[in-house]
PDB file of C-alpha atoms in Angstrom:
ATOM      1  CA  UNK A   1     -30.500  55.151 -58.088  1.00 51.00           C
ATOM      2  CA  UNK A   2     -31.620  51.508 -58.913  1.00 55.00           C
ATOM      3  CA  UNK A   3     -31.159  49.745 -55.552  1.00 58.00           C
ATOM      4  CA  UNK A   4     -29.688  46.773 -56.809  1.00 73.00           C
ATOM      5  CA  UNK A   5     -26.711  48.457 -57.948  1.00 87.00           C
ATOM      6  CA  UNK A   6     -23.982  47.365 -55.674  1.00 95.00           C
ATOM      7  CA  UNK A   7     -21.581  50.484 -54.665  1.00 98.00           C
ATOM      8  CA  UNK A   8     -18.106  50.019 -53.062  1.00 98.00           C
ATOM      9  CA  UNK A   9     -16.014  52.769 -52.192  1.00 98.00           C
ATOM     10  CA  UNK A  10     -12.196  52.301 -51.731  1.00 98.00           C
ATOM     11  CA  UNK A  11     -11.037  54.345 -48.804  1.00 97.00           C
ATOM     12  CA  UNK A  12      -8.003  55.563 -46.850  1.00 97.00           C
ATOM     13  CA  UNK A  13      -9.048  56.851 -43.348  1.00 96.00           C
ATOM     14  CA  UNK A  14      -7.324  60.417 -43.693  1.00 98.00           C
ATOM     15  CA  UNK A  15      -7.858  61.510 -47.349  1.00 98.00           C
ATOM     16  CA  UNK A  16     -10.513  64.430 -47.702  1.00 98.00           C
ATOM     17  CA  UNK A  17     -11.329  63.458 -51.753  1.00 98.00           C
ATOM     18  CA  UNK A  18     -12.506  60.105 -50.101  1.00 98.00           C
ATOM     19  CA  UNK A  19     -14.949  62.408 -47.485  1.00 98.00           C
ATOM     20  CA  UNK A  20     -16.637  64.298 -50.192  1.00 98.00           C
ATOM     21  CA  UNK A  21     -18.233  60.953 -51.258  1.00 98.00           C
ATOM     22  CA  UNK A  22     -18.802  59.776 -47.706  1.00 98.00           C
ATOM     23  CA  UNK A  23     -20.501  62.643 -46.972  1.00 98.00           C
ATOM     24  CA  UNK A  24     -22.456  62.612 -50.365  1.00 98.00           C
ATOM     25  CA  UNK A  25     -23.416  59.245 -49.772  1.00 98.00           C
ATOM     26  CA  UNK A  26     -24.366  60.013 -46.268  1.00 98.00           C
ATOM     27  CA  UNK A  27     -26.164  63.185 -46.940  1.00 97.00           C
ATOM     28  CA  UNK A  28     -28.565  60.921 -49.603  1.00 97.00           C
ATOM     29  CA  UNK A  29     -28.224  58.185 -47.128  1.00 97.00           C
ATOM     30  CA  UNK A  30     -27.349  55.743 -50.423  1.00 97.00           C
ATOM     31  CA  UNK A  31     -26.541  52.164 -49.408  1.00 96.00           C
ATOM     32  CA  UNK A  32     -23.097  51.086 -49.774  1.00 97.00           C
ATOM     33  CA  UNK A  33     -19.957  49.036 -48.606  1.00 97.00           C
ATOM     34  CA  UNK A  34     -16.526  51.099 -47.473  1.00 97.00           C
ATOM     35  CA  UNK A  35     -13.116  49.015 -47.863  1.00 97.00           C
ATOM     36  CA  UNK A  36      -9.657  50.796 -46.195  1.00 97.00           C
ATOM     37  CA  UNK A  37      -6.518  50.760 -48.048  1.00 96.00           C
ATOM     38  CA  UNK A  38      -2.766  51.360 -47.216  1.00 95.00           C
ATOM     39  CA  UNK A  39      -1.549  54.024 -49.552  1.00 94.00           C
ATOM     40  CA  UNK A  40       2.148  53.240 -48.411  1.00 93.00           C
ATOM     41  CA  UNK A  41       1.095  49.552 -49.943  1.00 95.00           C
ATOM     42  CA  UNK A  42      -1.479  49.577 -52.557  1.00 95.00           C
ATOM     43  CA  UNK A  43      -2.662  45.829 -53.516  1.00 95.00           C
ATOM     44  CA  UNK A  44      -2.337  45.145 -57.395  1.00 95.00           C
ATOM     45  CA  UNK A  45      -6.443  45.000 -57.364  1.00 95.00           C
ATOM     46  CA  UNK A  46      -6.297  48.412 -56.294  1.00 96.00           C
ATOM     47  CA  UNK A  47      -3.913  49.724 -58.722  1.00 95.00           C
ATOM     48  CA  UNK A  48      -5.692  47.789 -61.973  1.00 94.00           C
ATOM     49  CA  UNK A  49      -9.145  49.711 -60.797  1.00 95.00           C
ATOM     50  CA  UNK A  50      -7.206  53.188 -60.006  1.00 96.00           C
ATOM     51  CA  UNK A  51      -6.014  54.345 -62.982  1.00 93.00           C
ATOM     52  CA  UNK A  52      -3.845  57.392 -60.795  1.00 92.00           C
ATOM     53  CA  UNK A  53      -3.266  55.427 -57.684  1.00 95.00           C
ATOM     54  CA  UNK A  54      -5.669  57.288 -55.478  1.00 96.00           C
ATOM     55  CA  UNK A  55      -8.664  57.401 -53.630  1.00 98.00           C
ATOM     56  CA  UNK A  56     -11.369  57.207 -53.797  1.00 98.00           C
ATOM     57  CA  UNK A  57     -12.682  54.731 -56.296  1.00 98.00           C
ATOM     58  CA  UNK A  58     -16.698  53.804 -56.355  1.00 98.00           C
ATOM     59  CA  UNK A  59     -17.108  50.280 -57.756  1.00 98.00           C
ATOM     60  CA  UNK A  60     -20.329  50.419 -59.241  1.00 98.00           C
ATOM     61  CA  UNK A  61     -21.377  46.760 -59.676  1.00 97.00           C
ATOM     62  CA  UNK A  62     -17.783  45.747 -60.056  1.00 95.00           C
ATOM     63  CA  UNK A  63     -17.105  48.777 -62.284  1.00 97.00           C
ATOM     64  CA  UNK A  64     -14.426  51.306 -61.053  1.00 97.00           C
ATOM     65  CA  UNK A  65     -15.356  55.281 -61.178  1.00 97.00           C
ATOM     66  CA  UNK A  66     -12.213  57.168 -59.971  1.00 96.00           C
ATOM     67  CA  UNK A  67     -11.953  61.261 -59.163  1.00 96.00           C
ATOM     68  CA  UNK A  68     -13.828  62.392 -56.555  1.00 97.00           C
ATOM     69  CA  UNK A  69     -15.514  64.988 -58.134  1.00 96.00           C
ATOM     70  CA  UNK A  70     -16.668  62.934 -61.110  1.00 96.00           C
ATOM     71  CA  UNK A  71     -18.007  60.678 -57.996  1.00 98.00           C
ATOM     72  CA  UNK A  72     -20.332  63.012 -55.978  1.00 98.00           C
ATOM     73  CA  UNK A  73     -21.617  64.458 -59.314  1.00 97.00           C
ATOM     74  CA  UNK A  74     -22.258  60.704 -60.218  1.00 98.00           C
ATOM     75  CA  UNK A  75     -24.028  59.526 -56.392  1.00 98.00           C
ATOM     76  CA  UNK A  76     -25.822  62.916 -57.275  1.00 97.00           C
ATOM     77  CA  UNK A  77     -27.160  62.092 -60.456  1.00 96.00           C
ATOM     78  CA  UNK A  78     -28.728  58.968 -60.099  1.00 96.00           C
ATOM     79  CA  UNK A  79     -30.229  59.755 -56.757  1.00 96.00           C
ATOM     80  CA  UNK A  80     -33.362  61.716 -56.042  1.00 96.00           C
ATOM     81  CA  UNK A  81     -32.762  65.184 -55.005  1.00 95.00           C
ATOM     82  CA  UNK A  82     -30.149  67.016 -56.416  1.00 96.00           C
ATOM     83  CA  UNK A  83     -27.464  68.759 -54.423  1.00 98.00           C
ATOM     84  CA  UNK A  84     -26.596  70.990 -57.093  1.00 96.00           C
ATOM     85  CA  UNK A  85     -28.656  74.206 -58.484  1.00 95.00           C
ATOM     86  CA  UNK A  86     -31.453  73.813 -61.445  1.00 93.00           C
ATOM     87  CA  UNK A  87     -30.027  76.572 -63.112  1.00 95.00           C
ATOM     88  CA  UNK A  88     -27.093  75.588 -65.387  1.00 97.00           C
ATOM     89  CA  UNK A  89     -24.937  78.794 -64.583  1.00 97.00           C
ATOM     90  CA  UNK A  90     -25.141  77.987 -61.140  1.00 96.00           C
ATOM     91  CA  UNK A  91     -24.697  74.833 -61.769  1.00 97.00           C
ATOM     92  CA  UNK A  92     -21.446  75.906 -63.210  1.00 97.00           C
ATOM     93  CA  UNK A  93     -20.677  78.127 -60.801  1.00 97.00           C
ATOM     94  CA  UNK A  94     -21.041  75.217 -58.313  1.00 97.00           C
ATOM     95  CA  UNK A  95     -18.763  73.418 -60.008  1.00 97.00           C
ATOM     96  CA  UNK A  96     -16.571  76.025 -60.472  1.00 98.00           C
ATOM     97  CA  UNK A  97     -16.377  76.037 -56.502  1.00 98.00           C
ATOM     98  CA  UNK A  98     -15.511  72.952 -55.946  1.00 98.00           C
ATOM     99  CA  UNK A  99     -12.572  72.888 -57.972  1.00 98.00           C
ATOM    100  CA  UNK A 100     -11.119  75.960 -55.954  1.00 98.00           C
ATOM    101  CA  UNK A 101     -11.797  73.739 -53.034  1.00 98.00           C
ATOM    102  CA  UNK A 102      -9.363  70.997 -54.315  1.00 98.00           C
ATOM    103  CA  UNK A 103      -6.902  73.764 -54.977  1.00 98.00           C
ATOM    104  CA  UNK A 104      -7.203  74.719 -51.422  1.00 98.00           C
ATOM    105  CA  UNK A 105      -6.220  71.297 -49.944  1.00 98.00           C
ATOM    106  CA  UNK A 106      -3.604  71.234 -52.396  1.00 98.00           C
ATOM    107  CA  UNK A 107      -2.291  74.699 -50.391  1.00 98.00           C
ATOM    108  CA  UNK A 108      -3.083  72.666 -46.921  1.00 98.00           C
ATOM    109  CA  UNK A 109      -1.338  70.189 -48.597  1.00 98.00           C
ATOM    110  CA  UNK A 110       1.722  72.541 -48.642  1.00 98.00           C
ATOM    111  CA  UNK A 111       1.221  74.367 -45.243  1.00 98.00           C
ATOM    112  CA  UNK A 112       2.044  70.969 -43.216  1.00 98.00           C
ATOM    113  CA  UNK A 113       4.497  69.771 -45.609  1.00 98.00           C
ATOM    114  CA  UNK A 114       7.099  72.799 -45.871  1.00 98.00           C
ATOM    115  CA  UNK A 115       9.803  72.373 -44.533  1.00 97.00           C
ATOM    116  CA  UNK A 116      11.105  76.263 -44.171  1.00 98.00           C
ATOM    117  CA  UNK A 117       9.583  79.000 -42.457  1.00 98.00           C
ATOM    118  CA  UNK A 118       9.604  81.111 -46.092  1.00 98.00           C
ATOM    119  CA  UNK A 119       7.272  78.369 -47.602  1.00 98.00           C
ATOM    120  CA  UNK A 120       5.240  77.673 -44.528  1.00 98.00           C
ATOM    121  CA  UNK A 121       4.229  81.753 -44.772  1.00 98.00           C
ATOM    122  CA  UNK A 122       3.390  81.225 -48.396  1.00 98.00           C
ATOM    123  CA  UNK A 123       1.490  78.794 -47.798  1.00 98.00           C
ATOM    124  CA  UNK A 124      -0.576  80.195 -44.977  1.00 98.00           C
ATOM    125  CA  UNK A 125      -0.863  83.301 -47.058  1.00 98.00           C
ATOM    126  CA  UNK A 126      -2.045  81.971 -49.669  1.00 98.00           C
ATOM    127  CA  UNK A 127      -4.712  80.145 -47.412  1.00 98.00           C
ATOM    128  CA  UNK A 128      -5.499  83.654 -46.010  1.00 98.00           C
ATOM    129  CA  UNK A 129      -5.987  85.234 -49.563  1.00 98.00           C
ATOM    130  CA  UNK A 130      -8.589  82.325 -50.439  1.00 98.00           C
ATOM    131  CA  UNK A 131     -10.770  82.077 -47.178  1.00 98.00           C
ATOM    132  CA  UNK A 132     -10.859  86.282 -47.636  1.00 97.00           C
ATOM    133  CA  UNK A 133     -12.096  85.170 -51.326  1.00 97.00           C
ATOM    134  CA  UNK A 134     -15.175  82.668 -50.123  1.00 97.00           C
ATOM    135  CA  UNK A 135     -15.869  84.772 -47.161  1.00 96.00           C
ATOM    136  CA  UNK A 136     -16.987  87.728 -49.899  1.00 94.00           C
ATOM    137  CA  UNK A 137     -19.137  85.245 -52.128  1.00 94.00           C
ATOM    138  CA  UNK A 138     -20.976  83.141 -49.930  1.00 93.00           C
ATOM    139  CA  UNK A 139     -24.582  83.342 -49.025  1.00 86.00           C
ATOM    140  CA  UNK A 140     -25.455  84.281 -45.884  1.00 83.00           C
ATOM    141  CA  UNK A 141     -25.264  80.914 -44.341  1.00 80.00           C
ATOM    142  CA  UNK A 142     -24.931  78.802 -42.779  1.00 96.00           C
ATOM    143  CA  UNK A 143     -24.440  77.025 -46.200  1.00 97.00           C
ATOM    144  CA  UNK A 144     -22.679  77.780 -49.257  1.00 96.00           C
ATOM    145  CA  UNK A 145     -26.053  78.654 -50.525  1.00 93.00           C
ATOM    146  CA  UNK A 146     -27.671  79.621 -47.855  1.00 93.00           C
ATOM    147  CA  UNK A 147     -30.337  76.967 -46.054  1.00 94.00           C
ATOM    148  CA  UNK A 148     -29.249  74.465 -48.090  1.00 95.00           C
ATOM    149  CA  UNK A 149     -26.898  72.356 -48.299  1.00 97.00           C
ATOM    150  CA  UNK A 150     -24.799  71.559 -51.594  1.00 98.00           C
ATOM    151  CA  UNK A 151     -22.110  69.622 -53.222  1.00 98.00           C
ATOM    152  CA  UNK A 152     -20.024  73.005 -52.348  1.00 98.00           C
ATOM    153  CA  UNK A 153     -20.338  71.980 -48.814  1.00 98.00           C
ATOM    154  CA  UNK A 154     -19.536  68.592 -48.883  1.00 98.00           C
ATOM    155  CA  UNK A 155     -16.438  69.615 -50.794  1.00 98.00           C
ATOM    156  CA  UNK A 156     -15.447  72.741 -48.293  1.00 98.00           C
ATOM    157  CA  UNK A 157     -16.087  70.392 -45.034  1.00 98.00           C
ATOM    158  CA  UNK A 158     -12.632  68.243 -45.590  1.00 98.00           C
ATOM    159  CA  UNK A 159     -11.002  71.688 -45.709  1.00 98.00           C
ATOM    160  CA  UNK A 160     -12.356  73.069 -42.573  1.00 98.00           C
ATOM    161  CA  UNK A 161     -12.199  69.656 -40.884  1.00 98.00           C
ATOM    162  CA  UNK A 162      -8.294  70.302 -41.076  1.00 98.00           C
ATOM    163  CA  UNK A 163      -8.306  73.152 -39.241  1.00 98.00           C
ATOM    164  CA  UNK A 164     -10.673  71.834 -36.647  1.00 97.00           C
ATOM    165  CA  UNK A 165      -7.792  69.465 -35.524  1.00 97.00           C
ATOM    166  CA  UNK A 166      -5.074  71.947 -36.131  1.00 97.00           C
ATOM    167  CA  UNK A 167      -6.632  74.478 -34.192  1.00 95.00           C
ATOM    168  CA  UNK A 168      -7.429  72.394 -31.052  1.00 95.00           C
ATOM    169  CA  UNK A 169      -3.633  72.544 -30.489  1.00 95.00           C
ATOM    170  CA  UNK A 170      -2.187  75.652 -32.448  1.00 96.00           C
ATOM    171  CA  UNK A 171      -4.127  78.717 -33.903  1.00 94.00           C
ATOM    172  CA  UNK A 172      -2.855  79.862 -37.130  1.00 96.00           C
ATOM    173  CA  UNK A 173      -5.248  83.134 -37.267  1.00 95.00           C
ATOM    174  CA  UNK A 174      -6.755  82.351 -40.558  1.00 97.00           C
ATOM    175  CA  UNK A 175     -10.472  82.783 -39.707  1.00 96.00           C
ATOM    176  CA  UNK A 176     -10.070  85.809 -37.606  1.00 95.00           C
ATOM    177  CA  UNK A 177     -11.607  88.233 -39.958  1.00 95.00           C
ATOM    178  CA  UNK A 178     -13.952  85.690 -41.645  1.00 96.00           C
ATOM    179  CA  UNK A 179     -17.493  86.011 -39.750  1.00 96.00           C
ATOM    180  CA  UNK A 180     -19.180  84.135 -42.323  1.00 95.00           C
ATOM    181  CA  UNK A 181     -16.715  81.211 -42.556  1.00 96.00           C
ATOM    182  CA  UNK A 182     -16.949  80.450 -39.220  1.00 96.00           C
ATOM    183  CA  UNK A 183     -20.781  79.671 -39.224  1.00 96.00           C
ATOM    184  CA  UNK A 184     -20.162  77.993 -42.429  1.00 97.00           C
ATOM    185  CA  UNK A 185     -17.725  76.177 -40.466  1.00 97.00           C
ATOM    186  CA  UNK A 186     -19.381  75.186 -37.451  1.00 97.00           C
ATOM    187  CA  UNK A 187     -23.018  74.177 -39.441  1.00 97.00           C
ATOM    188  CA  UNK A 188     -20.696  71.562 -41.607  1.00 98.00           C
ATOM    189  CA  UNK A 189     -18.727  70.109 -38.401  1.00 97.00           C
ATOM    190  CA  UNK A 190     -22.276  69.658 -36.727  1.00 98.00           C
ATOM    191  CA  UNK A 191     -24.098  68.359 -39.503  1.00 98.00           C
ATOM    192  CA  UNK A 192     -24.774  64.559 -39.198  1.00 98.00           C
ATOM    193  CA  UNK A 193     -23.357  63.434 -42.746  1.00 98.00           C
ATOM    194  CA  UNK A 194     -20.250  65.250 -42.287  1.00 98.00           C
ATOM    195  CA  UNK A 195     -19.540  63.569 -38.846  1.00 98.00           C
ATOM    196  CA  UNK A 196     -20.265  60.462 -40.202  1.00 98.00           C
ATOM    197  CA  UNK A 197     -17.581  60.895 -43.260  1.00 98.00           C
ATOM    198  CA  UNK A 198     -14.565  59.833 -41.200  1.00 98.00           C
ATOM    199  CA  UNK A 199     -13.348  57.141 -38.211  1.00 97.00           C
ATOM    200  CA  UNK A 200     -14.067  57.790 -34.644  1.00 96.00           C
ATOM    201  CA  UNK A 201     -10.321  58.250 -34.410  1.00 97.00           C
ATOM    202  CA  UNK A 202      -9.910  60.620 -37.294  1.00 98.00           C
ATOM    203  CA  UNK A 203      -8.548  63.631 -35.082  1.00 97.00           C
ATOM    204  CA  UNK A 204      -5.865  61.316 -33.284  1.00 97.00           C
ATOM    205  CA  UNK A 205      -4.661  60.005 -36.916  1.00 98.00           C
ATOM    206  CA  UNK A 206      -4.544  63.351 -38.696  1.00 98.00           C
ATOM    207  CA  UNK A 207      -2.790  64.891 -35.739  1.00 98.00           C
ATOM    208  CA  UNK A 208       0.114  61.490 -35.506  1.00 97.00           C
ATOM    209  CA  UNK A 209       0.230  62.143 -39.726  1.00 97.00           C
ATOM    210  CA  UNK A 210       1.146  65.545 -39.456  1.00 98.00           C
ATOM    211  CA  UNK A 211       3.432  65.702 -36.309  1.00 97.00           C
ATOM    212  CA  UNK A 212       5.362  62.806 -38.793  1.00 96.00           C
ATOM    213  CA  UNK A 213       5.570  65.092 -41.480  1.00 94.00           C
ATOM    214  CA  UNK A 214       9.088  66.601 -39.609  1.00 93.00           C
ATOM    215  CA  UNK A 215       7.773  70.072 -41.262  1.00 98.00           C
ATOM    216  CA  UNK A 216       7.388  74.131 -39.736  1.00 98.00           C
ATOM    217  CA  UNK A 217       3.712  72.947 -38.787  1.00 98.00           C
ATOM    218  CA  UNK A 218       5.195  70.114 -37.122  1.00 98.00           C
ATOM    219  CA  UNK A 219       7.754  71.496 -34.948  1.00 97.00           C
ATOM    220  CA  UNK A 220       5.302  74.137 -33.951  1.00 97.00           C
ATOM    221  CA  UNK A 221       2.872  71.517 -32.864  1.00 97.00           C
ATOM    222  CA  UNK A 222       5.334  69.831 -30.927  1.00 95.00           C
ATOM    223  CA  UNK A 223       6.358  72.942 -29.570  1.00 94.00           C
ATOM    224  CA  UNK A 224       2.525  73.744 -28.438  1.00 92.00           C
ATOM    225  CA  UNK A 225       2.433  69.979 -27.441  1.00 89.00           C
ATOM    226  CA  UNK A 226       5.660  70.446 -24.727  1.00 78.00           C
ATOM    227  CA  UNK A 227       4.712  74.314 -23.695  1.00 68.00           C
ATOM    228  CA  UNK A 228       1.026  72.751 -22.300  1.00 67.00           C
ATOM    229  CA  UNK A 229       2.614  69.919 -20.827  1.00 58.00           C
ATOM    230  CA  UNK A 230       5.067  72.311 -18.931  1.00 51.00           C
ATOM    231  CA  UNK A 231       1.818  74.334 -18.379  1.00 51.00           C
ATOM    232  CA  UNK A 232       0.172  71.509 -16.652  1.00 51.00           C
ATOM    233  CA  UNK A 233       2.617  70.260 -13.959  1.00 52.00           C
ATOM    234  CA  UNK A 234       3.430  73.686 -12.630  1.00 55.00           C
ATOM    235  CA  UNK A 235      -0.453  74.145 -12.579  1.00 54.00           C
TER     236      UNK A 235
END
């Protein structure tokens, strides 16, 4: 990438499209600036850069690049080193991967927003059905393809990351019978770029946003919340 490009990316401190390009930009260590934004009130320079209203959005000298996907692939590009196969099928493939990773967070999405037991199941079915699906075509870690690591992975890390502050108060069972996922999971949360792709506080936020959310996954995280408090003074 020509150096004197100036890069901006347009942030909120919980969304996980904004972490694929942190971590991208991490990963190739490419120089940039990071500005925060309140979804609940967007600033009217915000909105005349984001054509859909979200993050993220890479200024590139001033000129706005929105989608996250169409921002990694860009940050990839232009950068030495690609993250993505030589071969165009796997290329695809890639690709191909990373879309099924922004269906799953559209499922998460679901899971801590329902607010009935009957779509709260669906949703953690359906979660179930598609971590059974990568567990079958991964390579045999700790990547997505294998030693190294990919755009795939920098895509799959905002999903896992959920459940790494879900889990730390409630287990929903959805790794149990997914040997491969869990290395996959454990080699993203420990690798450097990834832990650098949110704020110190990140586990704190997500787990206020969610207990806000008045939703099945709330309740039983409050529930979890009061039964290890009780827990703790008759200790």
């Amino acid at each position: 990438m020509d150096t004197s490009r100036q890069l901006k990316l347009i942030s909120h401190r919980l969304c996980p499209y904004v972490q694929r390009a942190r971590i991208v930009l991490n990963e190739k260590r490419i120089p940039h600036d990071i500005e925060f934004i309140d979804l609940d009130a967007k600033p009217d320079w915000f909105l005349a850069v984001s054509p859909l209203g979200k993050v993220p959005v890479l200024l590139v000298d001033g000129e706005p690049l929105f989608e996250s996907a169409a921002i990694i692939e860009f940050l990839d590009e232009t950068t030495p080193g690609s993250l993505h196969p030589a071969g165009p099928l796997e290329r695809a493939r890639h690709r191909a991967w990373i879309e099924f990773a922004s269906g799953t967070l559209n499922t998460i999405a679901g899971l801590y927003s329902a607010r009935n037991l009957a779509s709260f199941e669906t949703n953690l079915e359906t979660l179930a059905h598609r971590f059974s699906l990568l567990e079958d075509v991964i390579d045999r870690g700790p990547y997505f393809r294998g030693q190294q690591f990919s755009l795939v992975d920098a895509a799959f890390a905002p999903v896992f990351r959920y459940f790494d502050v879900i889990e730390s108060h409630l287990q929903l069972g959805l790794f149990t019978h997914t040997p491969w996922l869990r290395i996959w999971r454990r080699a993203l949360r420990e690798r450097a770029s990834v832990r650098g792709a949110v704020v110190a506080d990140y586990p704190d936020r997500l787990y206020d946003f969610l207990l806000k959310r008045q939703s099945v996954l709330a309740h039983q995280l409050e529930a979890q919340a009061s039964s290890t408090e009780r827990l703790a003074i008759t200790a």
